[in-house]
Short mmCIF file of C-alpha atoms in Angstrom, two decimals:
data_model
loop_
_atom_site.label_atom_id
_atom_site.label_comp_id
_atom_site.label_asym_id
_atom_site.label_seq_id
_atom_site.Cartn_x
_atom_site.Cartn_y
_atom_site.Cartn_z
CA UNK A 560 176.28 279.98 169.05
CA UNK A 561 173.40 279.24 166.60
CA UNK A 562 169.65 278.96 167.56
CA UNK A 563 167.02 277.86 165.20
CA UNK A 564 163.39 279.20 166.09
CA UNK A 565 160.85 277.73 163.92
CA UNK A 566 157.08 277.65 164.05
CA UNK A 567 156.65 274.46 162.00
CA UNK A 568 158.69 271.25 161.64
CA UNK A 569 161.56 272.07 159.38
CA UNK A 570 161.98 270.41 155.93
CA UNK A 571 165.38 268.85 154.87
CA UNK A 572 165.92 271.79 152.79
CA UNK A 573 165.44 274.46 155.48
CA UNK A 574 167.61 272.31 157.86
CA UNK A 575 170.38 272.52 155.21
CA UNK A 576 170.09 276.13 154.81
CA UNK A 577 170.19 276.83 158.57
CA UNK A 578 173.41 274.70 158.73
CA UNK A 579 174.74 276.82 155.95
CA UNK A 580 175.08 273.80 153.73
CA UNK A 581 174.65 274.17 150.04
CA UNK A 582 171.58 272.50 148.54
CA UNK A 583 170.88 271.25 144.95
CA UNK A 584 168.00 273.53 144.33
CA UNK A 585 169.55 276.85 145.40
CA UNK A 586 170.24 279.15 142.61
CA UNK A 587 172.86 281.28 144.35
CA UNK A 588 175.14 279.95 147.05
CA UNK A 589 177.19 282.52 149.22
CA UNK A 590 179.45 280.41 151.44
CA UNK A 591 181.54 281.85 154.18
CA UNK A 592 182.28 285.05 152.17
CA UNK A 593 184.59 287.66 153.81
CA UNK A 594 185.31 290.90 151.74
CA UNK A 595 188.00 293.32 152.26
CA UNK A 596 189.36 296.73 150.77
CA UNK A 597 192.40 298.54 151.12
CA UNK A 598 192.88 302.05 152.32
CA UNK A 599 196.35 303.92 152.34
CA UNK A 600 196.72 302.94 156.05
CA UNK A 601 195.23 299.41 156.43
CA UNK A 602 193.12 296.61 155.04
CA UNK A 603 189.31 296.96 156.18
CA UNK A 604 187.20 293.98 156.54
CA UNK A 605 183.73 294.87 155.02
CA UNK A 606 182.01 291.46 155.74
CA UNK A 607 183.00 288.53 157.84
CA UNK A 608 182.09 284.85 156.84
CA UNK A 609 178.64 285.68 155.47
CA UNK A 610 176.55 282.73 154.26
CA UNK A 611 173.22 282.61 152.56
CA UNK A 612 171.14 280.88 149.78
CA UNK A 613 168.75 282.12 147.32
CA UNK A 614 166.24 280.05 145.38
CA UNK A 615 164.72 280.62 142.00
CA UNK A 616 162.11 283.41 142.20
CA UNK A 617 163.13 284.38 145.61
CA UNK A 618 162.82 288.37 146.57
CA UNK A 619 166.02 288.06 148.84
CA UNK A 620 166.78 291.22 150.82
CA UNK A 621 170.22 292.23 152.28
CA UNK A 622 169.29 294.54 155.42
CA UNK A 623 171.54 296.42 157.66
CA UNK A 624 172.89 299.75 158.68
CA UNK A 625 175.25 301.95 156.68
CA UNK A 626 178.82 300.52 156.40
CA UNK A 627 177.60 296.82 157.18
CA UNK A 628 178.85 295.76 153.56
CA UNK A 629 175.54 294.86 151.99
CA UNK A 630 176.33 296.78 148.77
CA UNK A 631 179.71 295.31 148.81
CA UNK A 632 178.23 291.86 149.02
CA UNK A 633 176.00 292.67 145.94
CA UNK A 634 178.86 293.73 144.02
CA UNK A 635 180.77 290.45 144.73
CA UNK A 636 177.74 288.57 143.74
CA UNK A 637 177.82 290.59 140.45
CA UNK A 638 181.57 289.50 140.14
CA UNK A 639 183.06 293.08 140.48
CA UNK A 640 184.99 292.04 143.93
CA UNK A 641 186.54 288.71 144.65
CA UNK A 642 186.12 287.42 148.20
CA UNK A 643 189.27 287.29 150.35
CA UNK A 644 187.58 284.19 151.99
CA UNK A 645 184.73 281.87 151.03
CA UNK A 646 183.06 281.50 147.62
CA UNK A 647 179.92 282.50 145.62
CA UNK A 648 178.43 280.06 143.11
CA UNK A 649 175.56 280.78 140.71
CA UNK A 650 173.75 277.76 139.29
CA UNK A 651 176.58 275.68 140.47
CA UNK A 652 179.29 277.85 138.75
CA UNK A 653 181.77 279.79 140.93
CA UNK A 654 181.39 283.65 140.32
CA UNK A 655 184.83 284.86 139.18
CA UNK A 656 183.82 287.84 136.95
CA UNK A 657 180.86 289.88 135.90
CA UNK A 658 178.53 288.26 133.33
CA UNK A 659 175.05 288.77 131.79
CA UNK A 660 173.52 286.24 134.13
CA UNK A 661 173.73 288.97 136.79
CA UNK A 662 172.44 292.52 135.97
CA UNK A 663 172.65 295.28 138.54
CA UNK A 664 170.24 298.18 138.94
CA UNK A 665 172.10 300.95 140.78
CA UNK A 666 170.64 303.83 142.89
CA UNK A 667 171.86 306.45 140.41
CA UNK A 668 169.68 306.56 137.34
CA UNK A 669 172.15 308.95 135.58
CA UNK A 670 173.76 305.68 134.37
CA UNK A 671 171.28 305.90 131.51
CA UNK A 672 173.39 307.41 128.45
CA UNK A 673 171.70 310.85 127.84
CA UNK A 674 172.41 310.63 124.04
CA UNK A 675 170.25 307.38 123.75
CA UNK A 676 166.54 307.24 123.68
CA UNK A 677 164.61 305.07 125.98
CA UNK A 678 164.56 302.25 123.66
CA UNK A 679 168.05 302.56 122.71
CA UNK A 680 168.97 302.45 126.38
CA UNK A 681 167.21 299.28 127.04
CA UNK A 682 168.52 297.88 123.58
CA UNK A 683 172.02 298.65 124.52
CA UNK A 684 173.22 295.71 126.67
CA UNK A 685 171.45 293.26 124.41
CA UNK A 686 173.47 294.50 121.37
CA UNK A 687 176.87 295.13 123.28
CA UNK A 688 176.71 291.54 124.64
CA UNK A 689 175.64 290.24 121.47
CA UNK A 690 172.71 288.45 123.23
CA UNK A 691 170.35 289.65 120.35
CA UNK A 692 170.69 291.63 117.14
CA UNK A 693 168.92 294.36 115.57
CA UNK A 694 165.08 293.57 115.30
CA UNK A 695 165.03 290.95 117.88
CA UNK A 696 166.80 293.29 120.50
CA UNK A 697 164.18 295.86 119.55
CA UNK A 698 161.31 293.58 120.03
CA UNK A 699 162.40 292.43 123.44
CA UNK A 700 163.13 295.94 124.44
CA UNK A 701 159.75 297.05 123.55
CA UNK A 702 158.27 293.97 125.34
CA UNK A 703 159.84 295.13 128.70
CA UNK A 704 159.14 298.69 128.14
CA UNK A 705 155.46 297.72 127.91
CA UNK A 706 155.67 295.75 131.17
CA UNK A 707 157.03 298.76 133.06
CA UNK A 708 154.38 300.97 131.39
CA UNK A 709 156.83 303.13 129.42
CA UNK A 710 155.76 302.04 125.71
CA UNK A 711 154.67 305.58 124.99
CA UNK A 712 158.07 307.02 125.98
CA UNK A 713 160.23 304.63 123.91
CA UNK A 714 161.50 307.58 121.69
CA UNK A 715 162.10 310.03 124.57
CA UNK A 716 165.44 310.96 126.03
CA UNK A 717 166.42 310.39 129.80
CA UNK A 718 166.53 314.13 130.55
CA UNK A 719 162.84 314.33 129.82
CA UNK A 720 161.93 311.64 132.27
CA UNK A 721 161.08 311.70 135.99
CA UNK A 722 163.15 309.94 138.54
CA UNK A 723 160.55 307.17 138.80
CA UNK A 724 160.53 306.83 135.02
CA UNK A 725 164.29 306.58 134.75
CA UNK A 726 164.06 303.80 137.62
CA UNK A 727 161.64 301.83 135.36
CA UNK A 728 163.68 302.15 132.31
CA UNK A 729 166.75 300.85 134.34
CA UNK A 730 164.54 297.96 135.49
CA UNK A 731 163.32 297.23 131.98
CA UNK A 732 166.94 297.30 130.56
CA UNK A 733 168.05 294.77 133.31
CA UNK A 734 165.04 292.32 132.71
CA UNK A 735 165.46 292.43 129.04
CA UNK A 736 168.82 290.73 129.32
CA UNK A 737 166.78 287.87 131.16
CA UNK A 738 169.39 287.36 133.85
CA UNK A 739 169.55 284.43 136.17
CA UNK A 740 169.34 286.95 139.08
CA UNK A 741 168.57 290.75 138.97
CA UNK A 742 170.69 292.73 141.63
CA UNK A 743 169.19 295.89 142.89
CA UNK A 744 171.37 298.35 145.12
CA UNK A 745 169.13 300.76 147.13
CA UNK A 746 167.42 301.36 143.62
CA UNK A 747 164.69 303.76 144.99
CA UNK A 748 166.68 305.53 147.85
CA UNK A 749 166.99 308.80 145.75
CA UNK A 750 163.19 308.99 145.03
CA UNK A 751 160.68 311.04 147.08
CA UNK A 752 158.53 309.05 149.42
CA UNK A 753 155.38 308.72 147.13
CA UNK A 754 157.43 307.81 144.12
CA UNK A 755 159.36 305.22 146.31
CA UNK A 756 156.14 303.66 147.28
CA UNK A 757 154.91 303.48 143.68
CA UNK A 758 158.01 301.83 142.41
CA UNK A 759 157.80 299.28 145.27
CA UNK A 760 154.42 298.53 144.18
CA UNK A 761 155.37 298.25 140.48
CA UNK A 762 158.03 296.06 141.39
CA UNK A 763 156.09 293.60 143.12
CA UNK A 764 153.52 293.81 140.35
CA UNK A 765 156.28 292.92 137.79
CA UNK A 766 157.62 290.19 139.94
CA UNK A 767 154.19 288.59 140.06
CA UNK A 768 154.10 288.57 136.28
CA UNK A 769 157.61 287.59 135.41
CA UNK A 770 158.86 285.73 138.59
CA UNK A 771 162.63 286.83 138.39
CA UNK A 772 164.93 286.13 141.09
CA UNK A 773 165.79 289.21 142.99
CA UNK A 774 168.67 290.33 145.41
CA UNK A 775 167.73 293.58 146.82
CA UNK A 776 169.88 295.83 149.10
CA UNK A 777 168.30 298.42 151.38
CA UNK A 778 168.70 300.00 154.79
CA UNK A 779 165.04 300.56 155.20
CA UNK A 780 163.41 298.03 157.55
CA UNK A 781 159.93 298.85 156.05
CA UNK A 782 160.96 298.37 152.50
CA UNK A 783 162.82 295.26 153.22
CA UNK A 784 159.49 293.91 154.68
CA UNK A 785 157.43 295.00 151.76
CA UNK A 786 159.86 293.96 149.08
CA UNK A 787 161.38 290.76 150.34
CA UNK A 788 160.11 287.33 150.89
CA UNK A 789 163.26 286.57 152.86
CA UNK A 790 165.46 288.99 154.67
CA UNK A 791 169.00 288.61 155.64
CA UNK A 792 169.99 290.95 158.67
CA UNK A 793 173.60 292.18 158.80
CA UNK A 794 175.36 293.58 161.70
CA UNK A 795 177.14 296.88 161.89
CA UNK A 796 180.63 296.95 160.45
CA UNK A 797 182.11 294.34 159.70
CA UNK A 798 178.92 292.71 158.34
CA UNK A 799 177.98 289.48 159.98
CA UNK A 800 174.81 287.61 159.61
CA UNK A 801 172.54 288.39 162.59
CA UNK A 802 169.40 286.57 161.46
CA UNK A 803 167.44 285.38 158.44
CA UNK A 804 163.68 286.21 158.36
CA UNK A 805 160.90 284.67 156.28
CA UNK A 806 158.61 287.89 155.44
CA UNK A 807 156.57 286.57 152.54
CA UNK A 808 153.30 287.45 154.36
CA UNK A 809 153.85 291.23 154.09
CA UNK A 810 153.15 293.62 151.30
CA UNK A 811 152.26 297.33 150.67
CA UNK A 812 148.88 296.77 152.34
CA UNK A 813 150.59 295.85 155.60
CA UNK A 814 152.08 299.18 156.12
CA UNK A 815 150.94 300.74 159.42
CA UNK A 816 149.48 297.58 160.53
CA UNK A 817 150.06 296.57 164.28
CA UNK A 818 151.72 293.15 163.22
CA UNK A 819 153.78 295.03 160.65
CA UNK A 820 155.05 297.69 162.98
CA UNK A 821 155.77 295.00 165.67
CA UNK A 822 157.90 293.03 163.19
CA UNK A 823 159.86 296.34 162.17
CA UNK A 824 160.57 297.03 165.78
CA UNK A 825 161.90 293.53 166.38
CA UNK A 826 164.07 293.69 163.43
CA UNK A 827 165.48 296.90 164.70
CA UNK A 828 166.34 295.25 167.90
CA UNK A 829 167.96 292.33 166.22
CA UNK A 830 170.05 294.54 164.22
CA UNK A 831 171.15 297.04 166.76
CA UNK A 832 171.23 295.16 170.09
CA UNK A 833 174.79 295.12 171.00
CA UNK A 834 174.29 292.48 173.80
CA UNK A 835 172.53 289.06 173.39
CA UNK A 836 169.98 288.98 170.77
CA UNK A 837 166.46 289.21 172.25
CA UNK A 838 164.40 286.14 172.39
CA UNK A 839 162.30 285.58 169.32
CA UNK A 840 159.37 283.24 169.97
CA UNK A 841 157.93 281.26 167.06
CA UNK A 842 154.96 283.06 165.48
CA UNK A 843 153.49 283.47 161.93
CA UNK A 844 155.08 286.57 161.42
CA UNK A 845 158.63 285.34 162.18
CA UNK A 846 158.69 281.68 160.62
CA UNK A 847 162.00 279.89 160.37
CA UNK A 848 164.13 282.64 162.17
CA UNK A 849 167.77 281.84 162.56
CA UNK A 850 169.80 283.90 164.75
CA UNK A 851 173.56 283.75 164.24
CA UNK A 852 176.48 285.10 166.24
#
């Protein structure tokens, strides 16, 4: 059963999204995607018939408990895993393999080759993919290092950087490729609380300036509300769509507020209620909520 709960009259575009129908404006379309992996004993289904769309400049968050398949979905969007059912389309083209139009920032920042300087790390994918050569690659790399506040560390090596600085190098390296969509898999999970808060703030500031399209994976409800303008809630294993929530009204200043905390509690109930999903009345915090079973 599907129930659409809205606080305003739906546009044709919203109606199409709620019906899981592709729309011309969507940048990324995930349509009925089921993902599976094999163990020595059996085939395990990670996600079951998941559908969603991401528009240009969206900050779209996949939120759910451990084991719900959110990271697996991100890897499928990246082209590392092929769906057993359904399809993924980026800018109208079916995703069949990895490509420079989708760049992933992982949780582990030791992915930066330690023998390369910061500037060399940012330049590397530009050169390896033959996107740019020599001077042009260096100019673009320096441009994005400046945007993440690391111009002064261009000649430093990764082992001399803090965790937060390594995270910023990874983000600069990804954005330098100017992908159609930036994929971030719990990128701040390994950081301490203060650094994580700072990185969330810097990510949002960078988005305000560059307006890139973001697919962000987290298991933190608070981080999802802060980072995302739209949140897809996935059920425990196997991951199914529980709801899609419009959360653009929140930011870091919302933390601790009564409305923010109430929204976080309601998301928790939507994620973990094993019976019927609780009633969600229309309001300004949860505009355009779609609950799926």
